[in-house]
XYZ file of C-alpha atoms in Angstrom:
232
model
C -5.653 -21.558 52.237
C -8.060 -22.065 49.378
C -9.350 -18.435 48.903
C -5.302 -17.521 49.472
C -4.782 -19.845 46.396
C -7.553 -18.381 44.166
C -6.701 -14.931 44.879
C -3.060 -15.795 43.927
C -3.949 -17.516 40.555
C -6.188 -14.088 39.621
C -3.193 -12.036 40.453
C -0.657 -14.306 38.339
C -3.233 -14.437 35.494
C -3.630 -10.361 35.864
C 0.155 -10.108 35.601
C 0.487 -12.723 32.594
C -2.510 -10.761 31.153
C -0.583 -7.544 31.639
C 2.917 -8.761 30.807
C 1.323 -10.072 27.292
C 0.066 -6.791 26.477
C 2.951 -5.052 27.515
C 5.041 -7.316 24.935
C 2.632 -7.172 22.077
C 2.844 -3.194 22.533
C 6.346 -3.278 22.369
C 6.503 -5.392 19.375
C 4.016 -3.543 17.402
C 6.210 -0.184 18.273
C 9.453 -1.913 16.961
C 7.880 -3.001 14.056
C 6.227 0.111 13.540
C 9.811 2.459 13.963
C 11.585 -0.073 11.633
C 8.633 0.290 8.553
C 8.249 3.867 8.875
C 12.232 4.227 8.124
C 12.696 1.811 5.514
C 9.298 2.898 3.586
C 10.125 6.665 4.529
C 7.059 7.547 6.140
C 6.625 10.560 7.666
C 4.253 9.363 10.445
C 4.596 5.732 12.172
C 2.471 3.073 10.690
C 0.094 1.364 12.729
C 1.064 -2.429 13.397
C -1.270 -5.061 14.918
C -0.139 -8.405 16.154
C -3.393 -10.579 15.375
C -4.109 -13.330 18.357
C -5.628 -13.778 21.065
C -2.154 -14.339 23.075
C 1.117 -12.749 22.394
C 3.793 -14.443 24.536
C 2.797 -18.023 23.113
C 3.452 -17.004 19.713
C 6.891 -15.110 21.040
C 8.286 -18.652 22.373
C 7.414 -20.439 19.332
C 8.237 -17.682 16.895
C 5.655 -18.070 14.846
C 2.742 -15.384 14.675
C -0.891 -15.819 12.719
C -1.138 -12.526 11.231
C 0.695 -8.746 11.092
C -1.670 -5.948 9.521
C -0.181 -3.122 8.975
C -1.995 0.430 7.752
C -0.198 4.433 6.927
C -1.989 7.209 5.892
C 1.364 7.701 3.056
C 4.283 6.373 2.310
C 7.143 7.420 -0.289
C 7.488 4.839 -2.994
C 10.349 5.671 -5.212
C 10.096 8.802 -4.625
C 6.440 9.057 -5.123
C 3.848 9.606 -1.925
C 1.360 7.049 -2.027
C -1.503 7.002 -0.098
C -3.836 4.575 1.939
C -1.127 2.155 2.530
C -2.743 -1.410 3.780
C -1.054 -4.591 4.137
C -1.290 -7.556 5.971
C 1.314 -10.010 6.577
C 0.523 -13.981 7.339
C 2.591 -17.005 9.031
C 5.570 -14.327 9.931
C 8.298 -16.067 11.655
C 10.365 -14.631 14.200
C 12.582 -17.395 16.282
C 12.788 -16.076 19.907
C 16.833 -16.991 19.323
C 17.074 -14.724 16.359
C 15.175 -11.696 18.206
C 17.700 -12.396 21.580
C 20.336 -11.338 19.296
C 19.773 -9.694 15.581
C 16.251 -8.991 15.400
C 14.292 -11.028 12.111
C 11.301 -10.883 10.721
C 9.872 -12.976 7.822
C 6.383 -13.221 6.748
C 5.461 -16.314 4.562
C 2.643 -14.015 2.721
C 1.983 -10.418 2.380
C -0.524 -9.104 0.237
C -1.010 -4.866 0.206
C -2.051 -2.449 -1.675
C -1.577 1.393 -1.750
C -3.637 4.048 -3.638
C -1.437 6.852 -6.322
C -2.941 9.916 -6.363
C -3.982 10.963 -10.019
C -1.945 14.109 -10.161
C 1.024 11.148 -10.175
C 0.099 10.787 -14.372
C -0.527 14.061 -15.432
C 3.221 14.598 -16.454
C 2.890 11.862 -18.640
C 0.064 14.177 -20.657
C 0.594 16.525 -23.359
C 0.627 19.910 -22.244
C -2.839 21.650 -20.928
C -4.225 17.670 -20.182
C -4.980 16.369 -16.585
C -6.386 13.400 -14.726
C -8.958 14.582 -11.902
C -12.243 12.664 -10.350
C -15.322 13.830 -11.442
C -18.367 11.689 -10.294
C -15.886 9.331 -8.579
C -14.867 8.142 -11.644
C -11.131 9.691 -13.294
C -11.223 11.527 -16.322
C -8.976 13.222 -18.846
C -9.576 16.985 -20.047
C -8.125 19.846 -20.850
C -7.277 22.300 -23.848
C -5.674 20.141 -26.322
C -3.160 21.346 -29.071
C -3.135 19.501 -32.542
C 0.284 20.999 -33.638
C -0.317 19.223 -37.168
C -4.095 21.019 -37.511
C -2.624 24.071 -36.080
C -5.776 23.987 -33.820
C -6.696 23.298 -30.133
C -9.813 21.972 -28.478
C -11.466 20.893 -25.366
C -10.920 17.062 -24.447
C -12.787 15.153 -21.726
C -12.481 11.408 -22.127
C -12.336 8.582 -19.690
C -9.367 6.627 -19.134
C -9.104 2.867 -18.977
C -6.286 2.063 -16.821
C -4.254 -2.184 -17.344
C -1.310 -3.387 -15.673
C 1.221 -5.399 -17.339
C 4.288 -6.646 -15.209
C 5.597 -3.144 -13.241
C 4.124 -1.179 -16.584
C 0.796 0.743 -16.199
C -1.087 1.740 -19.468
C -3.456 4.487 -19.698
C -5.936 4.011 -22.351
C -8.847 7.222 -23.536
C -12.326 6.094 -23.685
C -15.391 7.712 -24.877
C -13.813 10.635 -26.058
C -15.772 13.928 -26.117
C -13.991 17.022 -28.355
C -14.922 20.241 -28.795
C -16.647 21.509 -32.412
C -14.125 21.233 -34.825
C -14.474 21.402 -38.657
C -13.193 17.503 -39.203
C -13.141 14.232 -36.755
C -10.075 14.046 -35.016
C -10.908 11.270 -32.359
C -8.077 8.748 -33.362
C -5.737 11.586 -33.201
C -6.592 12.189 -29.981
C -6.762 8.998 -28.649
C -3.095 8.240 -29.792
C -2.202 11.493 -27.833
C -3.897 10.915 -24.763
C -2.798 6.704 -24.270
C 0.418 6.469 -22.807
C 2.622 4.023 -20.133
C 4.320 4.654 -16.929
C 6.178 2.961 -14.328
C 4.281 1.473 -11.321
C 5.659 2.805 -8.585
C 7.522 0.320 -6.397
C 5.033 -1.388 -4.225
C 5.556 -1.401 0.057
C 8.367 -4.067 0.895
C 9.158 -5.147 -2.533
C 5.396 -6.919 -3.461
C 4.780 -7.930 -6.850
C 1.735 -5.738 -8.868
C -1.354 -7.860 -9.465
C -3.871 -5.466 -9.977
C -4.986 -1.846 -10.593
C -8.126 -0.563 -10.160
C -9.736 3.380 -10.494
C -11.426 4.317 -7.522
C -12.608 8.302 -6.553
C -9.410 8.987 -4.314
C -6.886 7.431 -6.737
C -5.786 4.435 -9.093
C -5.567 1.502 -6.257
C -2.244 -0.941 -6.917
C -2.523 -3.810 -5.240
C 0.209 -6.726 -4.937
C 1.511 -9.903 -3.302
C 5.059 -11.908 -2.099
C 6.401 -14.713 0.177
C 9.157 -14.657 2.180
C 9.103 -10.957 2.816
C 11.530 -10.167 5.036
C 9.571 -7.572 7.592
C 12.907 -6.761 9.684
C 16.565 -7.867 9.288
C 19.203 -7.080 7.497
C 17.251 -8.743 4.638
C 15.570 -5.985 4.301
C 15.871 -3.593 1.165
């Protein structure tokens, strides 16, 4: 009777193991279907359900941690790249996923990366942004319509966030050989401002930084709504 009883509690804890993974999977999947449509993703995200048990955090709807990760995403109609976030103290009442599913994180913080190429229109004619050294830089063949000349510009580029407004600033400006300095002339041609594009899930830009695949635009919110009909 004893060794019938042990046998039976490693057979219920096998199928409580297996039931728990079987859940998490198909939550993860949901999840995953439901981002990739409203971000317009071409390929499913990948979606992790942090924890060391699933089904516990099912029956009291709350859940530790969501992290979710895409290759590219469209963001106002701009592909992004290297799409990360990771979504804490979601909530998701068991009675609310019975019958409309919901899903509200208390914190997300993510961050995508925009490809360079995204600024270049934003340039006067003949300029673009490409990595060189891992760092981005500015060059081209500049016209000075007001010289009635044109030279070679390579400069770096400084880039600041303000709000959901991105400035692009020229640094260290190198010209080709011209006759008189035209540096400040330059400059005032080369800074310029752009929209940020609209960050995964509505976030709220806190930071930009210039890395060797792209400008990196990170962000933050509360009481992101994940799935529902909450959801933008």
């Amino acid at each position: 009777m004893r060794k019938f009883l042990v046998v039976f509690l490693i057979l219920l804890a096998a199928l409580v193991v297996v039931a728990d993974i079987g859940a998490r999977s198909f939550a993860q999947n949901t999840l995953s279907e439901r981002l990739a449509e409203q971000m317009e993703m071409s390929e499913e995200p990948d979606v992790a359900i942090e924890g060391w048990a699933f089904l516990p955090q099912v029956l009291s709807g709350d859940y530790t941690e969501v992290n979710i990760n895409a290759d590219s995403a469209t963001m106002s109609d701009v592909t992004v790249e290297q799409v990360e976030a990771t979504a804490s103290n979601v909530e998701a009442p068991l009675s609310d996923l019975m019958d409309q599913p919901t899903v509200v994180a208390g914190q997300v913080d993510g961050s995508f990366v925009v490809p360079y190429s995204y600024f270049n229109p934003y340039l006067p004619e003949g300029m673009t942004i490409s990595t060189e050294g891992d760092v981005p830089r500015i060059s081209g063949e500049l016209a000075l319509p007001e010289l009635g000349l044109s030279t070679s510009v390579s400069s770096a580029g400084e880039f600041t966030v303000d709000g959901d407004v991105l400035s692009v600033t020229p640094e260290n400006i190198e010209v080709g050989d011209l006759p008189i300095d035209v540096d400040d002339q330059v400059a005032g041609m080369l800074t310029f401002s752009a929209q940020v594009p609209e960050l995964p899930l509505g976030l709220t830009v806190t930071d930009v930084e210039a890395t060797s695949s792209g400008l990196l635009i990170t962000g933050n919110g509360s009481d992101v709504p994940l799935m529902g009909s909450e959801v933008a």
